[in-house]
Short mmCIF file of C-alpha atoms and ligand atoms in Angstrom, two decimals:
data_model
loop_
_atom_site.label_atom_id
_atom_site.label_comp_id
_atom_site.label_asym_id
_atom_site.label_seq_id
_atom_site.Cartn_x
_atom_site.Cartn_y
_atom_site.Cartn_z
CA UNK S 249 47.00 87.47 213.54
CA UNK S 250 45.15 88.93 216.50
CA UNK S 251 48.23 91.03 217.06
CA UNK S 252 47.75 92.98 213.81
CA UNK S 253 46.20 96.35 214.60
CA UNK S 254 44.43 96.64 211.22
CA UNK S 255 42.32 93.60 212.08
CA UNK S 256 39.57 94.50 214.60
CA UNK S 257 38.91 92.08 217.44
CA UNK S 258 35.17 92.70 217.15
CA UNK S 259 33.11 93.83 214.17
CA UNK S 260 30.88 96.86 214.76
CA UNK S 261 27.37 95.60 213.89
CA UNK S 262 28.77 92.72 211.83
CA UNK S 263 26.77 89.70 210.64
CA UNK S 264 26.91 86.30 212.41
CA UNK S 265 29.43 84.91 209.91
CA UNK S 266 31.79 87.07 207.87
CA UNK S 267 34.85 85.70 206.13
CA UNK S 268 37.16 88.59 205.25
CA UNK S 269 39.94 88.28 202.71
CA UNK S 270 42.87 90.60 202.31
CA UNK S 271 46.61 90.86 202.37
CA UNK S 272 49.04 91.10 205.26
CA UNK S 273 52.12 93.14 204.45
CA UNK S 274 55.01 95.05 205.95
CA UNK S 275 55.76 98.65 204.99
CA UNK S 276 59.16 99.44 203.51
CA UNK S 277 60.04 101.63 206.51
CA UNK S 278 59.16 98.88 208.97
CA UNK S 279 61.04 96.37 206.84
CA UNK S 280 64.26 98.41 206.97
CA UNK S 281 63.83 98.98 210.71
CA UNK S 282 63.31 95.26 211.28
CA UNK S 283 66.39 94.35 209.28
CA UNK S 284 68.46 96.80 211.35
CA UNK S 285 67.31 95.07 214.52
CA UNK S 286 67.94 91.63 213.01
CA UNK S 287 71.41 92.63 211.90
CA UNK S 288 72.34 94.05 215.30
CA UNK S 289 71.25 90.87 217.04
CA UNK S 290 72.98 88.63 214.49
CA UNK S 291 69.63 87.26 213.39
CA UNK S 292 68.46 86.49 209.88
CA UNK S 293 68.13 89.51 207.57
CA UNK S 294 65.16 89.40 205.20
CA UNK S 295 65.53 89.83 201.44
CA UNK S 296 62.39 91.91 200.94
CA UNK S 297 59.25 93.08 202.76
CA UNK S 298 57.24 90.14 201.45
CA UNK S 299 59.63 87.59 202.94
CA UNK S 300 59.76 89.57 206.17
CA UNK S 301 55.96 89.54 206.45
CA UNK S 302 55.71 85.83 205.65
CA UNK S 303 58.53 85.01 208.07
CA UNK S 304 56.87 87.04 210.82
CA UNK S 305 53.57 85.19 210.39
CA UNK S 306 55.30 81.83 210.62
CA UNK S 307 56.68 82.65 214.07
CA UNK S 308 55.49 80.15 216.64
CA UNK S 309 55.75 82.71 219.42
CA UNK S 310 52.86 85.23 219.07
CA UNK S 311 54.92 87.75 221.03
CA UNK S 312 57.48 87.81 218.22
CA UNK S 313 54.76 88.26 215.59
CA UNK S 314 53.25 91.04 217.71
CA UNK S 315 56.57 92.86 217.80
CA UNK S 316 56.70 92.90 214.00
CA UNK S 317 54.87 95.81 212.42
CA UNK S 318 52.44 93.92 210.20
CA UNK S 319 49.55 95.58 208.44
CA UNK S 320 46.46 94.35 206.67
CA UNK S 321 44.34 95.63 203.79
CA UNK S 322 40.93 93.96 203.54
CA UNK S 323 39.53 93.72 200.02
CA UNK S 324 37.19 90.76 199.49
CA UNK S 325 34.54 88.56 201.08
CA UNK S 326 34.37 84.82 201.48
CA UNK S 327 31.46 83.21 203.26
CA UNK S 328 28.85 85.68 204.56
CA UNK S 329 25.73 84.82 206.57
CA UNK S 330 23.94 87.84 205.11
CA UNK S 331 24.58 90.53 202.54
CA UNK S 332 23.37 94.07 203.16
CA UNK S 333 25.20 95.72 200.25
CA UNK S 334 24.95 95.13 196.51
CA UNK S 335 28.18 96.58 195.18
CA UNK S 336 31.87 95.99 195.79
CA UNK S 337 32.33 99.67 196.50
CA UNK S 338 29.70 99.59 199.26
CA UNK S 339 31.24 96.40 200.60
CA UNK S 340 34.58 98.20 201.02
CA UNK S 341 32.80 100.96 202.96
CA UNK S 342 31.19 98.30 205.10
CA UNK S 343 34.60 96.76 205.84
CA UNK S 344 35.73 100.18 207.04
CA UNK S 345 32.71 100.60 209.25
CA UNK S 346 33.45 97.19 210.78
CA UNK S 347 36.90 98.47 211.70
CA UNK S 348 39.09 97.18 208.86
CA UNK S 349 41.62 99.17 206.89
CA UNK S 350 41.12 99.26 203.15
CA UNK S 351 43.54 100.52 200.53
CA UNK S 352 43.08 104.31 200.33
CA UNK S 353 43.60 104.25 196.55
CA UNK S 354 40.57 102.08 195.82
CA UNK S 355 38.26 104.01 193.53
CA UNK S 356 34.96 103.59 191.75
CA UNK S 357 35.21 104.56 188.09
CA UNK S 358 32.43 104.97 185.55
CA UNK S 359 34.03 103.37 182.50
CA UNK S 360 37.17 101.70 181.16
CA UNK S 361 38.83 104.98 180.15
CA UNK S 362 38.43 106.27 183.70
CA UNK S 363 39.77 102.99 185.08
CA UNK S 364 42.86 103.33 182.88
CA UNK S 365 43.33 106.93 184.05
CA UNK S 366 43.24 105.71 187.63
CA UNK S 367 45.87 103.11 186.74
CA UNK S 368 48.10 105.96 185.48
CA UNK S 369 47.50 107.92 188.68
CA UNK S 370 48.54 105.00 190.85
CA UNK S 371 51.48 104.27 188.58
CA UNK S 372 52.71 107.82 189.21
CA UNK S 373 52.27 107.43 192.97
CA UNK S 374 53.93 104.04 193.05
CA UNK S 375 57.46 105.22 193.86
CA UNK S 376 56.22 107.17 196.88
CA UNK S 377 54.13 104.37 198.36
CA UNK S 378 55.49 102.79 201.51
CA UNK S 379 54.83 99.30 200.14
CA UNK S 380 55.57 97.47 196.90
CA UNK S 381 52.79 97.04 194.35
CA UNK S 382 53.03 95.40 190.96
CA UNK S 383 49.79 96.66 189.42
CA UNK S 384 46.10 97.29 190.02
CA UNK S 385 43.05 95.02 189.94
CA UNK S 386 39.87 96.07 188.13
CA UNK S 387 36.64 94.62 189.51
CA UNK S 388 33.05 94.72 188.25
CA UNK S 389 31.28 96.72 190.94
CA UNK S 390 27.78 95.27 190.97
CA UNK S 391 27.63 92.07 193.00
CA UNK S 392 24.81 90.52 190.94
CA UNK S 393 26.90 91.04 187.79
CA UNK S 394 29.81 89.35 189.54
CA UNK S 395 27.51 86.44 190.29
CA UNK S 396 26.39 86.17 186.68
CA UNK S 397 29.92 86.38 185.31
CA UNK S 398 31.06 83.58 187.62
CA UNK S 399 34.52 82.12 187.37
CA UNK S 400 36.69 79.97 185.16
CA UNK S 401 38.81 77.41 187.02
CA UNK S 402 39.04 79.38 190.24
CA UNK S 403 39.74 82.77 188.68
CA UNK S 404 36.79 85.16 188.61
CA UNK S 405 35.65 86.58 185.29
CA UNK S 406 34.71 89.84 187.00
CA UNK S 407 38.21 90.82 188.12
CA UNK S 408 41.38 91.33 186.13
CA UNK S 409 44.90 92.39 187.09
CA UNK S 410 46.68 95.12 185.18
CA UNK S 411 50.39 94.89 186.01
CA UNK S 412 52.83 97.76 185.75
CA UNK S 413 55.59 97.24 183.23
CA UNK S 414 58.90 96.15 184.75
CA UNK S 415 60.93 99.20 185.65
CA UNK S 416 64.21 99.85 183.96
CA UNK S 417 67.20 102.06 184.62
CA UNK S 418 70.75 102.62 183.40
CA UNK S 419 73.77 102.29 185.66
CA UNK S 420 77.37 101.09 185.74
CA UNK S 421 78.70 97.70 186.77
CA UNK S 422 81.26 98.21 189.52
CA UNK S 423 82.18 94.56 189.83
CA UNK S 424 81.03 91.02 189.20
CA UNK S 425 80.82 88.83 192.28
CA UNK S 426 80.57 85.07 192.08
CA UNK S 427 78.35 83.67 194.79
CA UNK S 428 78.45 80.02 195.78
CA UNK S 429 75.10 78.50 196.62
CA UNK S 430 74.53 75.87 199.27
CA UNK S 431 74.73 73.11 196.67
CA UNK S 432 77.94 74.49 195.18
CA UNK S 433 76.41 76.29 192.19
CA UNK S 434 78.37 79.39 191.15
CA UNK S 435 76.11 82.37 190.40
CA UNK S 436 77.35 85.68 189.00
CA UNK S 437 75.96 88.87 190.51
CA UNK S 438 76.65 92.36 189.22
CA UNK S 439 77.59 94.95 191.82
CA UNK S 440 76.05 98.19 190.56
CA UNK S 441 76.48 101.88 191.03
CA UNK S 442 73.38 102.28 193.24
CA UNK S 443 70.43 103.49 191.19
CA UNK S 444 66.78 104.13 192.02
CA UNK S 445 64.37 101.89 190.13
CA UNK S 446 60.70 102.35 190.91
CA UNK S 447 61.46 103.97 194.25
CA UNK S 448 63.85 101.28 195.41
CA UNK S 449 67.62 101.66 195.48
CA UNK S 450 69.15 98.79 193.56
CA UNK S 451 72.83 97.91 193.99
CA UNK S 452 72.91 94.28 192.84
CA UNK S 453 71.52 92.47 189.82
CA UNK S 454 71.70 88.89 188.69
CA UNK S 455 73.72 87.93 185.65
CA UNK S 456 72.13 84.44 185.58
CA UNK S 457 75.09 82.32 184.50
CA UNK S 458 78.39 82.08 182.67
CA UNK S 459 76.88 82.00 179.17
CA UNK S 460 74.68 85.02 179.84
CA UNK S 461 77.76 87.12 180.57
CA UNK S 462 79.59 85.70 177.59
CA UNK S 463 76.73 86.04 175.10
CA UNK S 464 76.07 89.66 176.04
CA UNK S 465 79.78 90.35 176.58
CA UNK S 466 79.05 92.01 179.91
CA UNK S 467 82.15 93.64 181.40
CA UNK S 468 83.09 95.36 184.61
CA UNK S 469 82.73 99.12 184.09
CA UNK S 470 79.98 98.75 181.48
CA UNK S 471 76.94 101.00 181.34
CA UNK S 472 74.02 98.58 181.51
CA UNK S 473 70.26 98.60 181.48
CA UNK S 474 68.74 96.86 184.49
CA UNK S 475 65.18 95.79 185.11
CA UNK S 476 63.28 95.29 188.31
CA UNK S 477 59.89 93.57 188.44
CA UNK S 478 58.15 93.03 191.75
CA UNK S 479 60.14 91.31 194.47
CA UNK S 480 62.32 89.38 192.06
CA UNK S 481 66.05 90.15 192.14
CA UNK S 482 66.76 92.77 189.44
CA UNK S 483 68.51 91.60 186.29
CA UNK S 484 70.96 93.09 183.84
CA UNK S 485 69.17 93.30 180.49
CA UNK S 486 71.58 94.85 178.04
CA UNK S 487 74.94 96.54 177.66
CA UNK S 488 75.39 99.95 176.09
CA UNK S 489 78.49 99.08 174.09
CA UNK S 490 78.76 102.57 172.57
CA UNK S 491 79.44 103.91 176.04
CA UNK S 492 82.47 101.61 176.20
CA UNK S 493 84.38 103.24 173.30
CA UNK S 494 87.14 105.07 175.11
CA UNK S 495 87.73 102.75 177.98
CA UNK S 496 89.96 99.74 177.73
CA UNK S 497 87.91 96.99 179.34
CA UNK S 498 88.41 93.26 179.16
CA UNK S 499 85.93 90.46 178.61
CA UNK S 500 84.95 89.02 181.98
CA UNK S 501 86.96 85.97 182.89
CA UNK S 502 84.67 83.49 184.59
CA UNK S 503 86.46 81.67 187.41
CA UNK S 504 87.12 77.95 187.12
CA UNK S 505 87.80 77.72 190.83
CA UNK S 506 85.37 78.18 193.69
CA UNK S 507 85.76 81.66 195.22
CA UNK S 508 84.66 80.25 198.56
CA UNK S 509 87.10 77.35 198.97
CA UNK S 510 89.47 77.35 196.00
CA UNK S 511 88.47 73.89 194.73
CA UNK S 512 88.06 73.44 190.98
CA UNK S 513 84.63 74.53 189.75
CA UNK S 514 83.42 72.27 186.98
CA UNK S 515 80.70 72.69 184.42
CA UNK S 516 79.46 69.37 183.05
CA UNK S 517 78.76 69.27 179.34
CA UNK S 518 75.28 70.47 178.46
CA UNK S 519 74.72 72.21 181.80
CA UNK S 520 74.49 75.95 182.36
CA UNK S 521 75.82 75.97 185.88
CA UNK S 522 79.39 75.63 187.06
CA UNK S 523 79.77 73.92 190.42
CA UNK S 524 82.37 73.75 193.14
CA UNK S 525 83.76 70.23 193.53
CA UNK S 526 84.98 70.76 197.09
CA UNK S 527 81.84 69.31 198.61
CA UNK S 528 83.41 68.30 201.90
CA UNK S 529 85.41 71.40 202.63
CA UNK S 530 83.62 74.29 200.92
CA UNK S 531 82.33 76.78 203.52
CA UNK S 532 79.48 77.82 201.24
CA UNK S 533 78.21 74.26 201.01
CA UNK S 534 79.13 73.16 204.46
CA UNK S 535 75.82 73.36 206.26
CA UNK S 536 73.95 71.43 203.58
CA UNK S 537 76.71 68.83 203.44
CA UNK S 538 76.73 68.34 207.19
CA UNK S 539 72.95 68.03 207.30
CA UNK S 540 73.12 65.42 204.57
CA UNK S 541 76.00 63.64 206.31
CA UNK S 542 74.02 63.07 209.51
CA UNK S 543 70.71 62.38 207.74
CA UNK S 544 68.76 59.19 208.30
CA UNK S 545 70.08 57.25 205.32
CA UNK S 546 73.66 58.34 205.91
CA UNK S 547 75.21 58.51 209.40
CA UNK S 548 71.81 58.81 211.07
CA UNK S 549 73.02 60.57 214.20
CA UNK S 550 70.16 61.10 216.60
CA UNK S 551 70.03 64.48 218.28
CA UNK S 552 72.15 66.19 215.64
CA UNK S 553 69.42 68.05 213.77
CA UNK S 554 69.67 70.96 211.38
CA UNK S 555 69.36 73.61 214.09
CA UNK S 556 72.08 72.13 216.26
CA UNK S 557 74.39 71.78 213.28
CA UNK S 558 73.86 75.46 212.50
CA UNK S 559 74.50 76.43 216.11
CA UNK S 560 77.68 74.37 216.40
CA UNK S 561 78.92 75.63 213.07
CA UNK S 562 78.33 79.22 214.09
CA UNK S 563 80.48 78.62 217.15
CA UNK S 564 83.23 77.10 215.02
CA UNK S 565 82.90 73.62 216.55
CA UNK S 566 81.72 72.01 213.31
CA UNK S 567 83.49 72.76 210.07
CA UNK S 568 83.64 69.39 208.35
CA UNK S 569 82.26 65.88 208.88
CA UNK S 570 85.27 64.72 210.93
CA UNK S 571 84.58 67.46 213.49
CA UNK S 572 81.41 65.65 214.54
CA UNK S 573 83.57 62.94 216.04
CA UNK S 574 85.65 65.46 217.97
CA UNK S 575 82.69 67.16 219.67
CA UNK S 576 83.62 65.43 222.94
CA UNK S 577 86.22 68.16 223.38
CA UNK S 578 83.41 70.61 223.99
CA UNK S 579 81.41 68.45 226.41
CA UNK S 580 81.75 70.84 229.38
CA UNK S 581 81.07 73.88 227.24
CA UNK S 582 77.98 72.33 225.66
CA UNK S 583 76.61 71.10 228.98
CA UNK S 584 76.71 74.66 230.32
CA UNK S 585 74.67 75.96 227.41
CA UNK S 586 71.08 77.12 227.49
CA UNK S 587 68.72 74.40 226.41
CA UNK S 588 71.31 71.61 226.44
CA UNK S 589 71.98 70.10 229.86
CA UNK S 590 74.09 67.16 230.91
CA UNK S 591 71.82 64.36 229.72
CA UNK S 592 71.22 65.66 226.22
CA UNK S 593 74.92 66.30 225.66
CA UNK S 594 75.76 62.81 226.93
CA UNK S 595 73.11 61.27 224.69
CA UNK S 596 74.36 63.16 221.68
CA UNK S 597 77.98 62.13 222.26
CA UNK S 598 76.86 58.55 222.73
CA UNK S 599 74.85 58.62 219.50
CA UNK S 600 77.94 59.93 217.72
CA UNK S 601 80.18 57.24 219.22
CA UNK S 602 77.80 54.55 218.02
CA UNK S 603 78.39 55.69 214.46
CA UNK S 604 82.16 55.43 214.48
CA UNK S 605 81.59 52.03 213.02
CA UNK S 606 79.56 52.70 209.90
CA UNK S 607 78.33 50.69 206.93
CA UNK S 608 80.49 51.56 203.93
CA UNK S 609 77.46 52.32 201.75
CA UNK S 610 76.17 54.81 204.33
CA UNK S 611 79.54 56.50 204.43
CA UNK S 612 79.68 56.76 200.63
CA UNK S 613 76.13 58.10 200.51
CA UNK S 614 76.91 60.58 203.29
CA UNK S 615 79.72 62.15 201.29
CA UNK S 616 77.10 63.81 199.10
CA UNK S 617 78.82 63.11 195.78
CA UNK S 618 76.64 64.44 192.98
CA UNK S 619 74.27 61.85 191.47
CA UNK S 620 75.27 59.25 194.05
CA UNK S 621 72.12 58.20 195.86
CA UNK S 622 71.58 55.27 198.17
CA UNK S 623 71.31 52.63 195.45
CA UNK S 624 74.51 53.71 193.72
CA UNK S 625 76.29 53.94 197.07
CA UNK S 626 75.37 50.31 197.71
CA UNK S 627 76.63 49.32 194.26
CA UNK S 628 79.94 51.06 194.88
CA UNK S 629 80.29 49.57 198.36
CA UNK S 630 79.63 46.06 197.03
CA UNK S 631 81.89 46.51 194.07
CA UNK S 632 84.89 48.06 195.79
CA UNK S 633 84.54 46.75 199.33
CA UNK S 634 86.49 49.65 200.83
CA UNK S 635 86.71 53.40 200.61
CA UNK S 636 90.41 53.12 199.76
CA UNK S 637 89.71 50.86 196.79
CA UNK S 638 86.98 53.17 195.50
CA UNK S 639 89.24 56.17 195.92
CA UNK S 640 92.22 54.53 194.22
CA UNK S 641 90.06 53.59 191.24
CA UNK S 642 88.56 57.08 191.06
CA UNK S 643 92.02 58.67 191.09
CA UNK S 644 93.31 56.37 188.37
CA UNK S 645 90.11 56.90 186.37
CA UNK S 646 90.91 60.57 185.90
CA UNK S 647 92.50 59.34 182.69
CA UNK S 648 89.45 58.28 180.72
CA UNK S 649 91.48 55.93 178.54
CA UNK S 650 92.64 53.99 181.59
CA UNK S 651 91.56 50.56 182.70
CA UNK S 652 90.34 52.11 185.95
CA UNK S 653 87.92 54.33 184.03
CA UNK S 654 86.69 51.33 182.08
CA UNK S 655 86.18 49.32 185.27
CA UNK S 656 84.20 52.20 186.78
CA UNK S 657 81.79 52.58 183.87
CA UNK S 658 81.58 48.80 183.59
CA UNK S 659 79.61 48.77 186.81
CA UNK S 660 76.00 48.39 185.86
CA UNK S 661 74.05 51.67 186.11
CA UNK S 662 77.17 53.82 186.22
CA UNK S 663 77.53 55.86 183.08
CA UNK S 664 80.03 58.49 182.00
CA UNK S 665 78.31 61.34 183.78
CA UNK S 666 78.09 59.58 187.16
CA UNK S 667 81.64 58.27 186.80
CA UNK S 668 82.89 61.81 186.17
CA UNK S 669 81.20 63.07 189.31
CA UNK S 670 82.89 60.31 191.30
CA UNK S 671 86.27 61.11 189.78
CA UNK S 672 85.86 64.83 190.38
CA UNK S 673 84.93 64.31 193.98
CA UNK S 674 87.89 62.12 194.85
CA UNK S 675 90.47 64.06 192.85
CA UNK S 676 89.72 67.32 194.66
CA UNK S 677 92.55 67.79 197.14
CA UNK S 678 90.34 69.56 199.70
CA UNK S 679 87.97 66.60 199.68
CA UNK S 680 90.91 64.22 199.98
CA UNK S 681 92.16 65.99 203.08
CA UNK S 682 88.71 66.11 204.67
CA UNK S 683 88.26 62.41 203.86
CA UNK S 684 91.58 61.54 205.41
CA UNK S 685 90.58 63.26 208.63
CA UNK S 686 87.26 61.46 208.53
CA UNK S 687 88.93 58.08 208.02
CA UNK S 688 90.96 58.71 211.18
CA UNK S 689 87.79 58.73 213.27
CA UNK S 690 85.41 56.26 211.59
CA UNK S 691 85.65 52.59 210.66
CA UNK S 692 83.66 51.71 207.54
CA UNK S 693 82.29 48.18 207.42
CA UNK S 694 81.96 46.68 203.94
CA UNK S 695 78.66 45.02 202.99
CA UNK S 696 78.66 41.36 203.89
CA UNK S 697 79.82 39.03 201.19
CA UNK S 698 76.38 37.62 200.84
CA UNK S 699 76.94 34.08 199.67
CA UNK S 700 80.59 33.33 199.24
CA UNK S 701 79.96 29.63 198.75
CA UNK S 702 77.93 30.15 195.58
CA UNK S 703 79.74 29.13 192.38
CA UNK S 704 79.07 32.59 190.96
CA UNK S 705 80.38 34.50 194.01
CA UNK S 706 83.07 36.95 193.01
CA UNK S 707 82.37 36.40 189.31
CA UNK S 708 81.61 39.29 187.00
CA UNK S 709 78.40 38.80 185.06
CA UNK S 710 76.81 40.74 182.23
CA UNK S 711 73.14 40.30 181.33
CA UNK S 712 72.00 41.13 177.83
CA UNK S 713 68.83 40.66 175.80
CA UNK S 714 65.36 39.94 177.15
CA UNK S 715 65.09 37.31 179.88
CA UNK S 716 61.91 35.25 180.10
CA UNK S 717 61.67 34.04 183.71
CA UNK S 718 62.58 37.33 185.34
CA UNK S 719 63.22 40.97 184.61
CA UNK S 720 66.74 42.27 184.16
CA UNK S 721 66.53 44.07 187.51
CA UNK S 722 65.47 40.87 189.29
CA UNK S 723 68.23 38.90 187.64
CA UNK S 724 70.72 41.51 188.72
CA UNK S 725 69.48 41.63 192.30
CA UNK S 726 69.61 37.82 192.53
CA UNK S 727 73.09 37.66 191.10
CA UNK S 728 74.28 40.26 193.58
CA UNK S 729 72.73 38.34 196.45
CA UNK S 730 74.81 35.38 195.32
CA UNK S 731 77.92 37.51 195.52
CA UNK S 732 78.36 38.11 191.80
CA UNK S 733 79.33 41.51 190.42
CA UNK S 734 76.99 42.69 187.71
CA UNK S 735 78.61 44.80 185.01
CA UNK S 736 77.03 46.80 182.21
CA UNK S 737 79.45 45.99 179.43
CA UNK S 738 81.56 43.06 178.33
CA UNK S 739 85.32 43.13 178.80
CA UNK S 740 88.13 40.62 179.15
CA UNK S 741 87.41 40.63 182.89
CA UNK S 742 83.86 39.39 182.40
CA UNK S 743 83.34 35.80 183.58
CA UNK S 744 79.87 35.12 182.20
CA UNK S 745 77.59 36.76 179.69
CA UNK S 746 74.00 35.67 180.14
CA UNK S 747 72.05 36.14 176.93
CA UNK S 748 68.29 36.42 176.60
CA UNK S 749 66.25 36.91 173.45
CA UNK S 750 67.49 39.43 170.88
CA UNK S 751 70.91 39.78 172.46
CA UNK S 752 72.95 42.16 170.35
CA UNK S 753 76.49 43.45 170.29
CA UNK S 754 77.35 42.30 173.80
CA UNK S 755 76.91 38.67 172.80
CA UNK S 756 79.14 39.17 169.77
CA UNK S 757 81.76 40.91 171.86
CA UNK S 758 81.71 38.08 174.42
CA UNK S 759 82.27 35.64 171.61
CA UNK S 760 85.20 37.56 170.21
CA UNK S 761 86.78 37.84 173.69
CA UNK S 762 86.20 34.18 174.43
CA UNK S 763 84.01 34.92 177.47
CA UNK S 764 81.73 32.09 178.62
CA UNK S 765 78.23 32.61 177.22
CA UNK S 766 75.25 31.18 179.07
CA UNK S 767 71.60 31.10 178.14
CA UNK S 768 69.05 31.91 180.79
CA UNK S 769 68.43 28.30 181.88
CA UNK S 770 72.12 27.49 182.17
CA UNK S 771 72.61 30.59 184.30
CA UNK S 772 69.78 29.59 186.62
CA UNK S 773 71.16 26.08 186.95
CA UNK S 774 74.67 27.38 187.62
CA UNK S 775 73.57 29.95 190.17
CA UNK S 776 71.43 27.42 192.03
CA UNK S 777 74.00 24.67 192.15
ZN1 LIG B 275 83.78 75.69 197.13
#
């Protein structure tokens, strides 16, 4: 912060201790200039001046921060070793005499009516200011009054913000773009005939989601009202349907395929967002997927951090998980790079080689299937024993009346919604192709059959009712340790149903199917024999 010119290095005649509060910002002109530079050097472009200022302050290299045109308005005091003024207005003058910059539009007014007039004045100037403001703050001037008024849960009772209303404008929608977020969420954005709103040219506005477009019947070519408030992305508020009369427009057809990769985009029941199912191959999701794939609980590849993934992806060396295992091709090229060197490249390639053999549950987790965390990955690995078996079941389970579907939701803790995410993932052809390429370079190792000599090993068990000697989760964990498969519902494939107190429909179903029913003690005896 020493590099900001508005902050003096020494205070002229300042007290021993003076804590100064204020706001660091970037002017609009400097923001646009910075983004030009960023764009020309292929660096990150900032969304708005606030992000640019925050990003500049976070720079580790003070030289970079110094090169950014940051400014500072001082406006309040923290700790002070001595006070020589008794009003806020005089304090601002003091800040100036110490060498700080204060906002030139600060004003002392005599009463509320005058304060409101000043608000109107600033509101009129707002569009011409070289920085964004969202309102004014009124403060009680006399410091002893401020003291007496005090504060309520950290907010002072002697200061109040008066925000400007959100600014609105009318313009036409030129097109509706569907953007794909890094987690695969499809978001509609209206491309607008550029229009000035509160001094800023707006050419994009959010349409929120599929239902928003449908409910308001927003169409390409429509005259719409847009609103911009602060730094938030502007939004389309309403459609002027009368303006539509003569033109023959069509209701917007929301895509059911990902515009980034072409995979089906699915919207689960009850959710507002449609998502791309091509997790493994979708360019929009790629970076997040790769980062997840190499993360500690998945492939855990040392030396392949987020920054390196981004770098390798930018240079087209990494486009899907399988590519990680082909990086050896680029050994010479990588070694010659700045900041890499022979040893680090060798170490990275070695770390990658060590993961060619990978625990099946880590592989499943690494795929990043929605709702499939570590615990569920382990369940699936135990239950299916191989990726091929899991995949075959998922493909067959596309038909929700099939036995495969039933066997999938029979797995304890896997309900309809999780099962559907599994099915969607494996039925996507792009994912299938990416998986096939991955299978060519890695060897998944199934979880050890934990106790194959136990009489319950390989048996399918269902627990129901309240157990007395252990919780359901404990019972399940123990059964799995003994090699049993624990299912959530009773079917003809169930070997044992263990019933505790108040067992309900599952016990009756077991009876009707002729499945062996055990009480808790019998189960314990059987599993320990
Ligand atoms: Zn996609």
